[in-house]
PDB file of C-alpha atoms in Angstrom:
ATOM      1  CA  GLN A  16      16.681  15.261  -7.534  1.00  0.00           C
ATOM      2  CA  ILE A  17      15.907  13.723 -10.881  1.00  0.00           C
ATOM      3  CA  THR A  18      17.458  10.427  -9.816  1.00  0.00           C
ATOM      4  CA  GLU A  19      15.492  10.465  -6.570  1.00  0.00           C
ATOM      5  CA  ARG A  20      12.254  11.096  -8.411  1.00  0.00           C
ATOM      6  CA  ILE A  21      12.944   8.411 -10.992  1.00  0.00           C
ATOM      7  CA  ILE A  22      13.676   5.865  -8.273  1.00  0.00           C
ATOM      8  CA  VAL A  23      10.647   6.762  -6.187  1.00  0.00           C
ATOM      9  CA  LEU A  24       8.214   7.240  -9.067  1.00  0.00           C
ATOM     10  CA  PHE A  25       9.094   4.430 -11.452  1.00  0.00           C
ATOM     11  CA  VAL A  26      10.755   1.865  -9.225  1.00  0.00           C
ATOM     12  CA  VAL A  27       8.788   2.206  -5.982  1.00  0.00           C
ATOM     13  CA  ILE A  28       5.381   3.637  -6.895  1.00  0.00           C
ATOM     14  CA  ASN A  29       4.808   2.524 -10.477  1.00  0.00           C
ATOM     15  CA  SER A  30       5.920  -1.056  -9.938  1.00  0.00           C
ATOM     16  CA  GLN A  31       3.489  -1.733  -7.080  1.00  0.00           C
ATOM     17  CA  GLU A  32      -0.185  -1.080  -7.825  1.00  0.00           C
ATOM     18  CA  GLU A  33      -1.026  -1.329  -4.135  1.00  0.00           C
ATOM     19  CA  VAL A  34       1.167   1.681  -3.356  1.00  0.00           C
ATOM     20  CA  GLN A  35      -0.297   3.839  -6.120  1.00  0.00           C
ATOM     21  CA  GLY A  36      -3.547   4.412  -4.232  1.00  0.00           C
ATOM     22  CA  LYS A  37      -1.931   5.477  -0.952  1.00  0.00           C
ATOM     23  CA  TYR A  38      -2.341   9.035   0.345  1.00  0.00           C
ATOM     24  CA  VAL A  39       1.411   9.496   0.603  1.00  0.00           C
ATOM     25  CA  VAL A  40       1.674   9.347  -3.195  1.00  0.00           C
ATOM     26  CA  CYS A  41      -0.799  12.228  -3.539  1.00  0.00           C
ATOM     27  CA  VAL A  42       1.066  14.238  -0.893  1.00  0.00           C
ATOM     28  CA  LEU A  43       4.378  13.524  -2.590  1.00  0.00           C
ATOM     29  CA  PHE A  44       3.120  14.656  -6.005  1.00  0.00           C
ATOM     30  CA  PHE A  45       1.593  17.775  -4.450  1.00  0.00           C
ATOM     31  CA  LEU A  46       4.880  18.694  -2.750  1.00  0.00           C
ATOM     32  CA  TRP A  47       6.894  18.068  -5.910  1.00  0.00           C
ATOM     33  CA  ASN A  48       4.532  20.255  -7.932  1.00  0.00           C
ATOM     34  CA  VAL A  49       4.479  23.131  -5.430  1.00  0.00           C
ATOM     35  CA  LEU A  50       8.262  23.140  -5.249  1.00  0.00           C
ATOM     36  CA  ASP A  51       8.616  22.977  -9.035  1.00  0.00           C
ATOM     37  CA  VAL A  52       6.068  25.719  -9.767  1.00  0.00           C
ATOM     38  CA  VAL A  53       7.862  28.133  -7.447  1.00  0.00           C
ATOM     39  CA  ARG A  54      11.368  27.109  -8.535  1.00  0.00           C
ATOM     40  CA  TYR A  55      10.710  27.174 -12.287  1.00  0.00           C
ATOM     41  CA  THR A  56       8.762  30.434 -12.146  1.00  0.00           C
ATOM     42  CA  TYR A  57      11.588  32.066 -10.214  1.00  0.00           C
ATOM     43  CA  SER A  58      14.227  30.633 -12.572  1.00  0.00           C
ATOM     44  CA  MET A  59      12.350  31.739 -15.682  1.00  0.00           C
ATOM     45  CA  LEU A  60      11.913  35.292 -14.412  1.00  0.00           C
ATOM     46  CA  ALA A  61      15.495  35.463 -13.136  1.00  0.00           C
ATOM     47  CA  ARG A  62      16.755  34.306 -16.530  1.00  0.00           C
ATOM     48  CA  MET A  63      14.869  37.231 -18.077  1.00  0.00           C
ATOM     49  CA  GLY A  64      16.366  39.627 -15.516  1.00  0.00           C
ATOM     50  CA  ILE A  65      13.166  40.093 -13.516  1.00  0.00           C
ATOM     51  CA  TYR A  66      13.553  39.753  -9.750  1.00  0.00           C
ATOM     52  CA  TYR A  67      10.283  39.886  -7.853  1.00  0.00           C
ATOM     53  CA  LEU A  68      11.187  39.984  -4.144  1.00  0.00           C
ATOM     54  CA  PRO A  69       8.202  37.972  -2.791  1.00  0.00           C
ATOM     55  CA  LEU A  70       8.847  35.238  -5.352  1.00  0.00           C
ATOM     56  CA  THR A  71      12.563  35.284  -4.556  1.00  0.00           C
ATOM     57  CA  TRP A  72      11.812  34.951  -0.847  1.00  0.00           C
ATOM     58  CA  LEU A  73       9.273  32.214  -1.537  1.00  0.00           C
ATOM     59  CA  ASN A  74      11.732  30.300  -3.713  1.00  0.00           C
ATOM     60  CA  PHE A  75      14.549  30.327  -1.187  1.00  0.00           C
ATOM     61  CA  SER A  76      12.401  29.939   1.948  1.00  0.00           C
ATOM     62  CA  LEU A  77       9.683  27.556   0.839  1.00  0.00           C
ATOM     63  CA  CYS A  78      12.201  25.060  -0.513  1.00  0.00           C
ATOM     64  CA  ILE A  79      13.934  24.934   2.870  1.00  0.00           C
ATOM     65  CA  LEU A  80      10.620  24.101   4.532  1.00  0.00           C
ATOM     66  CA  LEU A  81       9.073  21.776   1.982  1.00  0.00           C
ATOM     67  CA  TYR A  82      12.107  19.812   0.821  1.00  0.00           C
ATOM     68  CA  PRO A  83      12.501  17.908   4.126  1.00  0.00           C
ATOM     69  CA  VAL A  84       8.763  17.211   4.109  1.00  0.00           C
ATOM     70  CA  SER A  85       9.032  15.802   0.590  1.00  0.00           C
ATOM     71  CA  VAL A  86      11.984  13.629   1.667  1.00  0.00           C
ATOM     72  CA  LEU A  87       9.886  12.324   4.562  1.00  0.00           C
ATOM     73  CA  ALA A  88       7.065  11.586   2.119  1.00  0.00           C
ATOM     74  CA  LYS A  89       9.514   9.725  -0.159  1.00  0.00           C
ATOM     75  CA  ALA A  90      10.804   7.729   2.792  1.00  0.00           C
ATOM     76  CA  PHE A  91       7.261   6.944   3.901  1.00  0.00           C
ATOM     77  CA  ALA A  92       6.343   5.821   0.365  1.00  0.00           C
ATOM     78  CA  ILE A  93       9.369   3.516   0.378  1.00  0.00           C
ATOM     79  CA  CYS A  94       8.434   2.137   3.816  1.00  0.00           C
ATOM     80  CA  VAL A  95       4.831   1.558   2.690  1.00  0.00           C
ATOM     81  CA  SER A  96       6.052  -0.298  -0.396  1.00  0.00           C
ATOM     82  CA  LEU A  97       8.502  -2.573   1.450  1.00  0.00           C
ATOM     83  CA  PRO A  98       5.926  -5.247   2.430  1.00  0.00           C
ATOM     84  CA  TYR A  99       4.774  -5.496  -1.191  1.00  0.00           C
ATOM     85  CA  PHE A 100       8.333  -5.867  -2.475  1.00  0.00           C
ATOM     86  CA  GLU A 101       8.966  -8.529   0.168  1.00  0.00           C
ATOM     87  CA  SER A 102       5.835 -10.524  -0.614  1.00  0.00           C
ATOM     88  CA  PHE A 103       6.002 -10.298  -4.428  1.00  0.00           C
ATOM     89  CA  GLY A 104       9.787 -10.392  -4.801  1.00  0.00           C
ATOM     90  CA  THR A 105       9.755  -7.588  -7.357  1.00  0.00           C
ATOM     91  CA  TYR A 106      13.251  -6.621  -8.597  1.00  0.00           C
ATOM     92  CA  SER A 107      14.904  -9.254  -6.394  1.00  0.00           C
ATOM     93  CA  ILE A 108      17.484 -11.146  -8.450  1.00  0.00           C
ATOM     94  CA  LYS A 109      19.229 -14.440  -7.864  1.00  0.00           C
ATOM     95  CA  LEU A 110      22.260 -15.090 -10.048  1.00  0.00           C
ATOM     96  CA  LEU A 111      23.224 -18.686 -10.572  1.00  0.00           C
ATOM     97  CA  PHE A 112      26.312 -20.860 -10.836  1.00  0.00           C
ATOM     98  CA  PRO A 113      29.379 -18.698 -11.478  1.00  0.00           C
ATOM     99  CA  PHE A 114      28.384 -15.992  -9.022  1.00  0.00           C
ATOM    100  CA  ALA A 115      25.929 -17.537  -6.535  1.00  0.00           C
ATOM    101  CA  PHE A 116      24.858 -14.015  -5.678  1.00  0.00           C
ATOM    102  CA  SER A 117      21.426 -12.609  -4.952  1.00  0.00           C
ATOM    103  CA  ILE A 118      20.086  -9.087  -4.628  1.00  0.00           C
ATOM    104  CA  TYR A 119      17.144  -8.716  -2.283  1.00  0.00           C
ATOM    105  CA  PHE A 120      15.462  -5.487  -3.374  1.00  0.00           C
ATOM    106  CA  PRO A 121      13.840  -4.591  -0.014  1.00  0.00           C
ATOM    107  CA  CYS A 122      17.360  -4.514   1.485  1.00  0.00           C
ATOM    108  CA  VAL A 123      18.470  -2.201  -1.321  1.00  0.00           C
ATOM    109  CA  LEU A 124      15.574   0.132  -0.495  1.00  0.00           C
ATOM    110  CA  LYS A 125      16.418   0.007   3.210  1.00  0.00           C
ATOM    111  CA  MET A 126      20.016   0.968   2.396  1.00  0.00           C
ATOM    112  CA  TYR A 127      18.718   3.782   0.171  1.00  0.00           C
ATOM    113  CA  LEU A 128      16.792   5.400   3.049  1.00  0.00           C
ATOM    114  CA  PRO A 129      19.878   6.622   4.971  1.00  0.00           C
ATOM    115  CA  VAL A 130      21.404   7.844   1.704  1.00  0.00           C
ATOM    116  CA  LEU A 131      18.213   9.807   1.079  1.00  0.00           C
ATOM    117  CA  PHE A 132      18.447  11.532   4.464  1.00  0.00           C
ATOM    118  CA  ILE A 133      22.190  12.202   4.174  1.00  0.00           C
ATOM    119  CA  GLY A 134      21.585  13.756   0.756  1.00  0.00           C
ATOM    120  CA  MET A 135      18.803  15.850   2.254  1.00  0.00           C
ATOM    121  CA  CYS A 136      21.248  17.297   4.800  1.00  0.00           C
ATOM    122  CA  PHE A 137      23.640  18.389   2.055  1.00  0.00           C
ATOM    123  CA  ILE A 138      20.843  19.873  -0.037  1.00  0.00           C
ATOM    124  CA  ILE A 139      19.441  21.790   2.946  1.00  0.00           C
ATOM    125  CA  GLN A 140      22.914  23.230   3.642  1.00  0.00           C
ATOM    126  CA  ASN A 141      23.133  24.277   0.001  1.00  0.00           C
ATOM    127  CA  LEU A 142      19.659  25.851   0.155  1.00  0.00           C
ATOM    128  CA  PHE A 143      20.616  27.815   3.279  1.00  0.00           C
ATOM    129  CA  SER A 144      23.791  29.128   1.634  1.00  0.00           C
ATOM    130  CA  GLU A 145      21.845  30.113  -1.509  1.00  0.00           C
ATOM    131  CA  ARG A 146      19.231  31.832   0.641  1.00  0.00           C
ATOM    132  CA  LYS A 147      21.916  33.737   2.518  1.00  0.00           C
ATOM    133  CA  ALA A 148      23.580  34.782  -0.745  1.00  0.00           C
ATOM    134  CA  HIS A 149      20.336  35.994  -2.316  1.00  0.00           C
ATOM    135  CA  LEU A 150      18.418  37.350   0.661  1.00  0.00           C
ATOM    136  CA  GLY A 151      21.090  38.056   3.266  1.00  0.00           C
ATOM    137  CA  THR A 152      20.982  36.804   6.822  1.00  0.00           C
ATOM    138  CA  GLY A 153      17.526  38.150   7.543  1.00  0.00           C
ATOM    139  CA  ASN A 154      18.718  40.019  10.605  1.00  0.00           C
ATOM    140  CA  ILE A 155      17.999  43.734  10.724  1.00  0.00           C
ATOM    141  CA  LYS A 156      20.919  45.628  12.208  1.00  0.00           C
ATOM    142  CA  ASN A 157      21.369  49.317  12.733  1.00  0.00           C
ATOM    143  CA  LYS A 158      23.696  50.864  10.238  1.00  0.00           C
ATOM    144  CA  SER A 159      26.116  53.356  11.690  1.00  0.00           C
ATOM    145  CA  SER A 160      27.039  56.245   9.445  1.00  0.00           C
TER     146      SER A 160
END
């Protein structure tokens, strides 16, 4: 997550002034902050041995709902920034004589998008397994004595 945020925040958003004023950036920061407030509050209380059931449920359920939305917002921010990277050539590198190699940064970002969604699938699976471990399946079954 830290790597994703560094890439999106410093490489994509901070490097292009035109992207900084887009609504998707505000939505992305809002989602990151909501997720972090719930996660860090839960972690702090759990570390102290305090388990508040509504906060536990919110931590393990809200993340499952909001994480894919935040990934979509990241992907949208990358897609919005692509025309600016293409027109300005930011971070595109052309190496000379011995290598004759160039890196076109918009292509790197386009290759990063599928990686972002594949990573999201693994994280969602992990969140579901953590939710099941902490909250159970959520199904109410009759207990036979």
